GROMACS .gro file of C-alpha atoms in nm:
model
  413
    1MET     CA    1   0.000   0.000   0.000
    2LYS     CA    2   0.136   0.341  -0.100
    3THR     CA    3   0.165   0.603   0.172
    4ASN     CA    4   0.122   0.979   0.172
    5ALA     CA    5   0.160   1.258   0.428
    6LEU     CA    6  -0.194   1.205   0.558
    7PHE     CA    7  -0.118   0.836   0.617
    8TRP     CA    8   0.167   0.925   0.850
    9ILE     CA    9  -0.033   1.195   1.025
   10ILE     CA   10  -0.319   0.956   1.101
   11LEU     CA   11  -0.084   0.675   1.200
   12CYS     CA   12   0.118   0.897   1.435
   13ALA     CA   13  -0.196   1.051   1.585
   14ASN     CA   14  -0.345   0.713   1.671
   15ALA     CA   15  -0.014   0.577   1.799
   16GLY     CA   16   0.034   0.894   2.005
   17MET     CA   17  -0.312   0.856   2.151
   18TYR     CA   18  -0.231   0.499   2.250
   19LEU     CA   19   0.097   0.603   2.414
   20LEU     CA   20  -0.077   0.883   2.604
   21ASP     CA   21  -0.338   0.635   2.729
   22THR     CA   22  -0.061   0.400   2.839
   23VAL     CA   23   0.119   0.673   3.031
   24ALA     CA   24  -0.205   0.787   3.198
   25ASN     CA   25  -0.286   0.428   3.290
   26ARG     CA   26   0.057   0.372   3.452
   27LEU     CA   27   0.041   0.702   3.640
   28ASN     CA   28  -0.305   0.616   3.763
   29LEU     CA   29  -0.181   0.288   3.909
   30ARG     CA   30   0.114   0.462   4.078
   31ALA     CA   31  -0.128   0.713   4.233
   32LEU     CA   32  -0.307   0.439   4.428
   33LYS     CA   33  -0.260   0.500   4.799
   34PRO     CA   34  -0.222   0.201   5.033
   35GLU     CA   35  -0.365   0.411   5.318
   36LEU     CA   36  -0.741   0.466   5.336
   37PRO     CA   37  -0.835   0.839   5.330
   38GLY     CA   38  -0.970   0.957   5.664
   39GLU     CA   39  -1.304   1.055   5.508
   40PHE     CA   40  -1.368   0.688   5.432
   41GLU     CA   41  -1.292   0.549   5.776
   42GLY     CA   42  -1.589   0.336   5.877
   43VAL     CA   43  -1.707   0.305   5.515
   44TYR     CA   44  -1.433   0.069   5.397
   45ASP     CA   45  -1.285  -0.197   5.620
   46ARG     CA   46  -0.931  -0.319   5.556
   47GLU     CA   47  -1.043  -0.615   5.342
   48GLU     CA   48  -1.274  -0.401   5.128
   49TYR     CA   49  -1.000  -0.147   5.067
   50ARG     CA   50  -0.755  -0.419   4.968
   51ARG     CA   51  -1.020  -0.549   4.727
   52PHE     CA   52  -1.058  -0.199   4.581
   53LEU     CA   53  -0.682  -0.175   4.518
   54GLU     CA   54  -0.679  -0.516   4.348
   55TYR     CA   55  -0.986  -0.433   4.135
   56THR     CA   56  -0.839  -0.101   4.020
   57ALA     CA   57  -0.514  -0.272   3.919
   58ALA     CA   58  -0.698  -0.556   3.742
   59THR     CA   59  -0.924  -0.324   3.542
   60ALA     CA   60  -0.634  -0.093   3.452
   61ASN     CA   61  -0.428  -0.384   3.320
   62PHE     CA   62  -0.727  -0.517   3.129
   63GLU     CA   63  -0.787  -0.174   2.972
   64ARG     CA   64  -0.431  -0.181   2.839
   65VAL     CA   65  -0.485  -0.526   2.691
   66GLY     CA   66  -0.807  -0.407   2.527
   67ALA     CA   67  -0.647  -0.087   2.392
   68THR     CA   68  -0.348  -0.283   2.255
   69TRP     CA   69  -0.581  -0.531   2.088
   70ASP     CA   70  -0.795  -0.254   1.936
   71LEU     CA   71  -0.489  -0.077   1.796
   72ALA     CA   72  -0.347  -0.402   1.659
   73VAL     CA   73  -0.677  -0.485   1.487
   74LEU     CA   74  -0.702  -0.136   1.337
   75LEU     CA   75  -0.343  -0.134   1.211
   76GLY     CA   76  -0.363  -0.489   1.081
   77PHE     CA   77  -0.684  -0.428   0.889
   78TRP     CA   78  -0.561  -0.091   0.761
   79LEU     CA   79  -0.206  -0.185   0.661
   80LEU     CA   80  -0.312  -0.513   0.501
   81GLY     CA   81  -0.556  -0.330   0.275
   82GLY     CA   82  -0.872  -0.434   0.457
   83TYR     CA   83  -1.070  -0.122   0.375
   84ASP     CA   84  -1.019  -0.171   0.002
   85TRP     CA   85  -1.074  -0.548   0.025
   86LEU     CA   86  -1.408  -0.505   0.200
   87ASP     CA   87  -1.511  -0.242  -0.054
   88ARG     CA   88  -1.444  -0.482  -0.340
   89VAL     CA   89  -1.640  -0.757  -0.163
   90VAL     CA   90  -1.953  -0.548  -0.109
   91ARG     CA   91  -1.937  -0.399  -0.459
   92SER     CA   92  -1.933  -0.750  -0.605
   93ALA     CA   93  -2.291  -0.794  -0.481
   94HIS     CA   94  -2.398  -0.528  -0.738
   95MET     CA   95  -2.653  -0.359  -0.511
   96GLY     CA   96  -2.750   0.007  -0.501
   97PHE     CA   97  -2.540   0.277  -0.338
   98ILE     CA   98  -2.728   0.282  -0.004
   99ALA     CA   99  -2.742  -0.097   0.027
  100THR     CA  100  -2.373  -0.126  -0.059
  101GLY     CA  101  -2.287   0.138   0.203
  102LEU     CA  102  -2.495  -0.037   0.468
  103LEU     CA  103  -2.328  -0.368   0.387
  104TYR     CA  104  -1.984  -0.204   0.410
  105PHE     CA  105  -2.051  -0.053   0.753
  106GLY     CA  106  -2.227  -0.369   0.863
  107GLY     CA  107  -1.916  -0.572   0.778
  108LEU     CA  108  -1.692  -0.334   0.974
  109TYR     CA  109  -1.927  -0.333   1.274
  110PHE     CA  110  -1.976  -0.710   1.277
  111GLY     CA  111  -1.604  -0.776   1.244
  112ARG     CA  112  -1.529  -0.539   1.533
  113TRP     CA  113  -1.799  -0.706   1.743
  114VAL     CA  114  -1.665  -1.056   1.677
  115LEU     CA  115  -1.306  -0.956   1.757
  116GLY     CA  116  -1.410  -0.771   2.071
  117LEU     CA  117  -1.645  -1.039   2.203
  118PRO     CA  118  -1.378  -1.255   2.374
  119LEU     CA  119  -1.255  -0.952   2.570
  120GLU     CA  120  -1.609  -0.864   2.676
  121ILE     CA  121  -1.672  -1.221   2.787
  122TYR     CA  122  -1.348  -1.224   2.986
  123GLU     CA  123  -1.427  -0.891   3.152
  124THR     CA  124  -1.779  -1.000   3.249
  125PHE     CA  125  -1.719  -1.358   3.357
  126ARG     CA  126  -1.364  -1.336   3.491
  127ILE     CA  127  -1.282  -0.987   3.618
  128GLU     CA  128  -1.630  -0.873   3.727
  129GLU     CA  129  -1.703  -1.225   3.855
  130ARG     CA  130  -1.378  -1.238   4.053
  131PHE     CA  131  -1.465  -0.921   4.244
  132GLY     CA  132  -1.827  -1.015   4.306
  133PHE     CA  133  -1.993  -0.771   4.065
  134ASN     CA  134  -2.118  -0.999   3.791
  135LYS     CA  135  -2.470  -1.140   3.815
  136THR     CA  136  -2.511  -1.193   3.441
  137THR     CA  137  -2.583  -1.550   3.333
  138PRO     CA  138  -2.452  -1.679   3.000
  139GLY     CA  139  -2.811  -1.679   2.873
  140THR     CA  140  -2.867  -1.316   2.969
  141PHE     CA  141  -2.531  -1.219   2.819
  142ALA     CA  142  -2.613  -1.390   2.489
  143GLY     CA  143  -2.960  -1.234   2.481
  144ASP     CA  144  -2.815  -0.888   2.543
  145GLN     CA  145  -2.567  -0.933   2.260
  146ILE     CA  146  -2.835  -1.043   2.014
  147LYS     CA  147  -3.067  -0.757   2.110
  148SER     CA  148  -2.784  -0.505   2.081
  149LEU     CA  149  -2.692  -0.634   1.734
  150LEU     CA  150  -3.052  -0.615   1.616
  151LEU     CA  151  -3.100  -0.264   1.755
  152SER     CA  152  -2.776  -0.149   1.594
  153ALA     CA  153  -2.883  -0.298   1.262
  154VAL     CA  154  -3.231  -0.143   1.269
  155LEU     CA  155  -3.170   0.197   1.429
  156GLY     CA  156  -2.809   0.245   1.322
  157GLY     CA  157  -2.885   0.123   0.972
  158ALA     CA  158  -3.177   0.363   0.933
  159VAL     CA  159  -2.972   0.664   1.048
  160LEU     CA  160  -2.676   0.566   0.832
  161ALA     CA  161  -2.898   0.521   0.526
  162LEU     CA  162  -3.037   0.873   0.573
  163VAL     CA  163  -2.690   1.024   0.619
  164LEU     CA  164  -2.554   0.849   0.310
  165ALA     CA  165  -2.852   0.960   0.101
  166ILE     CA  166  -2.818   1.321   0.217
  167LEU     CA  167  -2.443   1.334   0.156
  168GLN     CA  168  -2.492   1.177  -0.187
  169HIS     CA  169  -2.766   1.406  -0.309
  170GLY     CA  170  -2.761   1.713  -0.082
  171GLY     CA  171  -2.496   1.914  -0.265
  172PRO     CA  172  -2.268   2.164  -0.086
  173ALA     CA  173  -2.516   2.206   0.202
  174ALA     CA  174  -2.554   1.831   0.257
  175TRP     CA  175  -2.372   1.842   0.590
  176LEU     CA  176  -2.624   2.100   0.716
  177TYR     CA  177  -2.919   1.881   0.618
  178ALA     CA  178  -2.756   1.576   0.776
  179TRP     CA  179  -2.675   1.779   1.088
  180GLY     CA  180  -3.036   1.889   1.126
  181MET     CA  181  -3.165   1.535   1.083
  182ALA     CA  182  -2.909   1.388   1.325
  183SER     CA  183  -2.978   1.659   1.583
  184VAL     CA  184  -3.350   1.585   1.584
  185LEU     CA  185  -3.283   1.213   1.617
  186LEU     CA  186  -3.038   1.275   1.903
  187ILE     CA  187  -3.295   1.475   2.099
  188VAL     CA  188  -3.561   1.210   2.041
  189MET     CA  189  -3.326   0.933   2.153
  190VAL     CA  190  -3.209   1.120   2.466
  191TYR     CA  191  -3.563   1.163   2.592
  192LEU     CA  192  -3.741   0.856   2.460
  193ALA     CA  193  -3.480   0.580   2.426
  194PRO     CA  194  -3.466   0.500   2.800
  195ALA     CA  195  -3.842   0.442   2.801
  196LEU     CA  196  -3.846   0.251   2.471
  197ILE     CA  197  -3.518   0.059   2.467
  198LEU     CA  198  -3.430  -0.008   2.832
  199PRO     CA  199  -3.738  -0.228   2.888
  200LEU     CA  200  -3.601  -0.461   2.621
  201PHE     CA  201  -3.311  -0.538   2.856
  202ASN     CA  202  -3.444  -0.473   3.206
  203LYS     CA  203  -3.766  -0.503   3.400
  204MET     CA  204  -3.913  -0.183   3.544
  205THR     CA  205  -4.155  -0.195   3.835
  206PRO     CA  206  -4.322   0.098   4.014
  207LEU     CA  207  -4.169   0.180   4.351
  208GLU     CA  208  -4.406   0.052   4.615
  209ASP     CA  209  -4.583   0.302   4.837
  210GLY     CA  210  -4.395   0.379   5.155
  211GLU     CA  211  -4.155   0.623   5.317
  212LEU     CA  212  -3.908   0.629   5.027
  213ARG     CA  213  -4.172   0.701   4.765
  214ARG     CA  214  -4.334   0.972   4.977
  215GLU     CA  215  -4.001   1.142   5.052
  216ILE     CA  216  -3.892   1.136   4.687
  217MET     CA  217  -4.223   1.279   4.567
  218ALA     CA  218  -4.215   1.545   4.841
  219CYS     CA  219  -3.861   1.646   4.742
  220ALA     CA  220  -3.954   1.668   4.372
  221GLU     CA  221  -4.261   1.877   4.452
  222ARG     CA  222  -4.066   2.108   4.684
  223LEU     CA  223  -3.808   2.168   4.409
  224GLY     CA  224  -4.072   2.223   4.141
  225PHE     CA  225  -3.975   1.913   3.945
  226PRO     CA  226  -4.265   1.742   3.759
  227LEU     CA  227  -4.203   1.380   3.855
  228ALA     CA  228  -4.476   1.152   3.720
  229GLU     CA  229  -4.338   0.809   3.812
  230ILE     CA  230  -4.073   0.633   4.021
  231SER     CA  231  -3.951   0.298   3.889
  232VAL     CA  232  -3.711   0.038   4.020
  233MET     CA  233  -3.495  -0.143   3.762
  234ASP     CA  234  -3.365  -0.495   3.814
  235GLY     CA  235  -2.999  -0.395   3.768
  236SER     CA  236  -2.902  -0.678   4.003
  237ARG     CA  237  -2.973  -0.925   3.720
  238ARG     CA  238  -2.641  -0.821   3.568
  239SER     CA  239  -2.432  -0.652   3.836
  240THR     CA  240  -2.417  -0.549   4.200
  241LYS     CA  241  -2.323  -0.195   4.094
  242ALA     CA  242  -2.581   0.081   4.145
  243ASN     CA  243  -2.707   0.388   3.961
  244ALA     CA  244  -3.008   0.617   3.910
  245PHE     CA  245  -3.129   0.834   3.621
  246PHE     CA  246  -3.422   1.035   3.486
  247THR     CA  247  -3.619   0.983   3.167
  248GLY     CA  248  -3.903   1.164   2.992
  249ILE     CA  249  -3.987   1.522   2.898
  250GLY     CA  250  -4.222   1.788   3.026
  251GLY     CA  251  -4.462   1.658   3.287
  252THR     CA  252  -4.385   1.294   3.209
  253LYS     CA  253  -4.047   1.273   3.381
  254ARG     CA  254  -3.975   0.964   3.587
  255VAL     CA  255  -3.685   0.855   3.801
  256VAL     CA  256  -3.539   0.507   3.763
  257LEU     CA  257  -3.356   0.360   4.061
  258PHE     CA  258  -3.145   0.046   4.040
  259ASP     CA  259  -3.270  -0.210   4.290
  260THR     CA  260  -2.913  -0.232   4.422
  261LEU     CA  261  -2.928   0.141   4.500
  262VAL     CA  262  -3.253   0.106   4.694
  263LYS     CA  263  -3.115  -0.190   4.886
  264ASN     CA  264  -2.789  -0.029   5.000
  265HIS     CA  265  -2.890   0.329   5.086
  266THR     CA  266  -3.105   0.505   5.344
  267THR     CA  267  -3.405   0.716   5.250
  268GLU     CA  268  -3.211   1.037   5.328
  269GLU     CA  269  -2.926   0.929   5.101
  270LEU     CA  270  -3.159   0.838   4.815
  271VAL     CA  271  -3.343   1.169   4.843
  272ALA     CA  272  -3.007   1.349   4.832
  273VAL     CA  273  -2.909   1.153   4.519
  274LEU     CA  274  -3.243   1.243   4.362
  275ALA     CA  275  -3.188   1.612   4.446
  276HIS     CA  276  -2.847   1.592   4.277
  277GLU     CA  277  -3.010   1.462   3.958
  278ILE     CA  278  -3.281   1.730   3.978
  279GLY     CA  279  -2.999   1.982   4.011
  280HIS     CA  280  -2.873   1.882   3.665
  281PHE     CA  281  -3.216   1.966   3.522
  282LYS     CA  282  -3.262   2.287   3.720
  283LEU     CA  283  -2.915   2.414   3.630
  284ARG     CA  284  -2.978   2.324   3.263
  285HIS     CA  285  -2.685   2.085   3.248
  286ILE     CA  286  -2.883   1.835   3.041
  287VAL     CA  287  -2.959   2.099   2.779
  288GLN     CA  288  -2.593   2.209   2.773
  289HIS     CA  289  -2.476   1.850   2.720
  290ILE     CA  290  -2.725   1.802   2.437
  291VAL     CA  291  -2.615   2.128   2.273
  292GLY     CA  292  -2.252   2.018   2.305
  293ALA     CA  293  -2.332   1.682   2.146
  294ILE     CA  294  -2.516   1.855   1.861
  295LEU     CA  295  -2.217   2.085   1.800
  296ASN     CA  296  -1.988   1.780   1.792
  297ILE     CA  297  -2.212   1.618   1.530
  298GLY     CA  298  -2.196   1.937   1.323
  299ILE     CA  299  -1.816   1.949   1.341
  300PHE     CA  300  -1.797   1.582   1.242
  301LEU     CA  301  -2.030   1.618   0.943
  302PHE     CA  302  -1.870   1.941   0.821
  303LEU     CA  303  -1.522   1.788   0.824
  304ALA     CA  304  -1.650   1.461   0.683
  305GLN     CA  305  -1.818   1.621   0.381
  306TRP     CA  306  -1.499   1.813   0.305
  307LEU     CA  307  -1.255   1.526   0.350
  308ILE     CA  308  -1.451   1.239   0.192
  309ARG     CA  309  -1.417   1.417  -0.142
  310TRP     CA  310  -1.039   1.443  -0.107
  311PRO     CA  311  -0.847   1.170  -0.297
  312GLY     CA  312  -0.564   1.184  -0.043
  313LEU     CA  313  -0.791   1.037   0.227
  314TYR     CA  314  -0.860   0.727   0.019
  315ALA     CA  315  -0.495   0.694  -0.080
  316ALA     CA  316  -0.396   0.697   0.289
  317PHE     CA  317  -0.610   0.388   0.346
  318GLY     CA  318  -0.540   0.215   0.014
  319VAL     CA  319  -0.901   0.246  -0.109
  320ARG     CA  320  -0.880   0.248  -0.487
  321GLN     CA  321  -1.240   0.345  -0.570
  322PRO     CA  322  -1.364   0.646  -0.368
  323SER     CA  323  -1.718   0.638  -0.231
  324ILE     CA  324  -1.906   0.828   0.035
  325TYR     CA  325  -1.953   0.522   0.257
  326ALA     CA  326  -1.585   0.419   0.244
  327GLY     CA  327  -1.487   0.782   0.297
  328LEU     CA  328  -1.700   0.804   0.610
  329ALA     CA  329  -1.554   0.479   0.743
  330VAL     CA  330  -1.192   0.584   0.707
  331PHE     CA  331  -1.269   0.940   0.821
  332LEU     CA  332  -1.376   0.790   1.156
  333VAL     CA  333  -1.016   0.673   1.205
  334LEU     CA  334  -0.888   1.023   1.129
  335TYR     CA  335  -1.152   1.182   1.353
  336GLY     CA  336  -1.066   0.965   1.655
  337PRO     CA  337  -0.781   1.182   1.793
  338LEU     CA  338  -0.982   1.503   1.736
  339SER     CA  339  -1.279   1.345   1.912
  340ARG     CA  340  -1.055   1.276   2.212
  341VAL     CA  341  -0.958   1.643   2.231
  342LEU     CA  342  -1.323   1.745   2.222
  343GLY     CA  343  -1.391   1.479   2.485
  344ILE     CA  344  -1.141   1.642   2.721
  345VAL     CA  345  -1.333   1.970   2.692
  346ARG     CA  346  -1.667   1.795   2.751
  347GLY     CA  347  -1.521   1.607   3.048
  348ALA     CA  348  -1.404   1.928   3.214
  349GLN     CA  349  -1.751   2.077   3.169
  350SER     CA  350  -1.916   1.763   3.305
  351ARG     CA  351  -1.699   1.762   3.618
  352ARG     CA  352  -1.792   2.124   3.687
  353HIS     CA  353  -2.156   2.029   3.648
  354GLU     CA  354  -2.122   1.749   3.901
  355PHE     CA  355  -1.983   1.985   4.163
  356ALA     CA  356  -2.264   2.232   4.088
  357ALA     CA  357  -2.532   1.961   4.118
  358ASP     CA  358  -2.378   1.848   4.448
  359ARG     CA  359  -2.403   2.205   4.581
  360PHE     CA  360  -2.761   2.231   4.458
  361ALA     CA  361  -2.858   1.907   4.633
  362ALA     CA  362  -2.685   2.005   4.957
  363GLU     CA  363  -2.857   2.345   4.967
  364ALA     CA  364  -3.198   2.221   4.848
  365THR     CA  365  -3.221   1.937   5.100
  366GLY     CA  366  -3.005   2.074   5.379
  367LEU     CA  367  -2.846   1.727   5.385
  368PRO     CA  368  -2.488   1.761   5.257
  369HIS     CA  369  -2.384   1.480   5.492
  370ALA     CA  370  -2.645   1.245   5.341
  371LEU     CA  371  -2.519   1.307   4.986
  372GLY     CA  372  -2.161   1.261   5.105
  373GLU     CA  373  -2.250   0.930   5.268
  374ALA     CA  374  -2.431   0.820   4.950
  375LEU     CA  375  -2.122   0.899   4.742
  376LYS     CA  376  -1.900   0.708   4.982
  377LYS     CA  377  -2.124   0.401   4.972
  378LEU     CA  378  -2.153   0.415   4.592
  379SER     CA  379  -1.776   0.433   4.568
  380ARG     CA  380  -1.736   0.140   4.806
  381ASN     CA  381  -2.000  -0.076   4.638
  382ASN     CA  382  -1.866   0.001   4.288
  383LEU     CA  383  -1.499  -0.007   4.398
  384GLY     CA  384  -1.451   0.339   4.248
  385ASN     CA  385  -1.103   0.489   4.244
  386LEU     CA  386  -1.065   0.725   4.541
  387SER     CA  387  -0.740   0.890   4.424
  388PRO     CA  388  -0.704   0.880   4.044
  389HIS     CA  389  -0.407   1.060   3.889
  390ARG     CA  390  -0.486   1.406   3.759
  391LEU     CA  391  -0.395   1.318   3.399
  392HIS     CA  392  -0.632   1.021   3.411
  393VAL     CA  393  -0.909   1.247   3.540
  394VAL     CA  394  -0.851   1.506   3.267
  395LEU     CA  395  -0.848   1.247   2.988
  396TYR     CA  396  -1.135   1.018   3.087
  397HIS     CA  397  -1.346   1.121   3.385
  398SER     CA  398  -1.690   1.274   3.345
  399HIS     CA  399  -1.721   1.293   3.727
  400PRO     CA  400  -1.472   1.443   3.974
  401PRO     CA  401  -1.293   1.199   4.205
  402VAL     CA  402  -1.531   1.105   4.484
  403LEU     CA  403  -1.285   1.220   4.752
  404GLU     CA  404  -1.291   1.573   4.605
  405ARG     CA  405  -1.671   1.572   4.598
  406VAL     CA  406  -1.697   1.454   4.958
  407ARG     CA  407  -1.448   1.716   5.075
  408ALA     CA  408  -1.636   1.990   4.889
  409LEU     CA  409  -1.961   1.883   5.057
  410GLU     CA  410  -1.786   1.890   5.393
  411GLY     CA  411  -1.647   2.237   5.325
  412LYS     CA  412  -1.291   2.114   5.287
  413GLY     CA  413  -1.262   2.153   4.910
   0.00000   0.00000   0.00000
């Protein structure tokens, strides 16, 4: 395969990203402290803290294996002419432009899924199992994989078909048309997908009447938040880890609590967690994140429309017959490093939002201690890293380190 300047730029950018990840991973492991922070005395016992240190090391080492494998697969497929080979295979079926493009992306997606499946199985049934998190049975795992593939084929295929058609026939303003379409779909998915897609994977049941339900509803009413429903999700079918989130729009909003969250926290702590999530809505963080995502889509489509018509892009990947679908596929490799830079900016914004939502919850409920205790328990139950290295936080974390959040709630930040 012949090389050009763009080939070396893309290769060095992806290799540089891998090296940066490796350095951040090593620094993060070195930052682990053998002594338990004073704020967590009584939350962790010595055995639990030892387990946390082992889990952090195991997951960090596994991340490096996964990243190395992903880079090796990308470079092998790229340097051996895989993008051109797949293009010739799908073209030999003599289908229309859209169908050929869908088949091309489908082949890339399916190949990536097959090659990544052993790692996912190992992570679920060895690492998560070893540390007591995994509750997923082989049957549930297989069902989840099949459902995910079908959803990706139906929803992803429909969106991709629209984007390809717009870029093919939309002229110079095609990226604007595609951006508008993708933005509308993003908003629809953000608000409706949890209600439409999550039930395919998990069972939702209304929270039974009692103190917790009454306190949550009272908190939502006091804060002027239109909460229509409280559901409990059977997250324990797959993991012992806990979470909570909101779905819906307008007056149809509902909160979904993992059953593991309800089991392990007091009513005060759960109300404080709810107030934190309401804080994101009240402070318009959700809207800001959606706007940021829409801007990212616009940047991607603008650059894509410009570059997929540049012969040098195809030459860098050895694709002999340019097409919009192949151009989009190889552009994703070029866009990866830029996406990481944008991700650092979004991560910094997200961490600021978490601190702001913590302050909102503490002031709205008058229970900063309850939220702090909830964060400590969540960290313990999920074996979250209490002292990640700053570089690791900047590169990957959407939430501030839990120790910083607890200290801020206690007035020590």
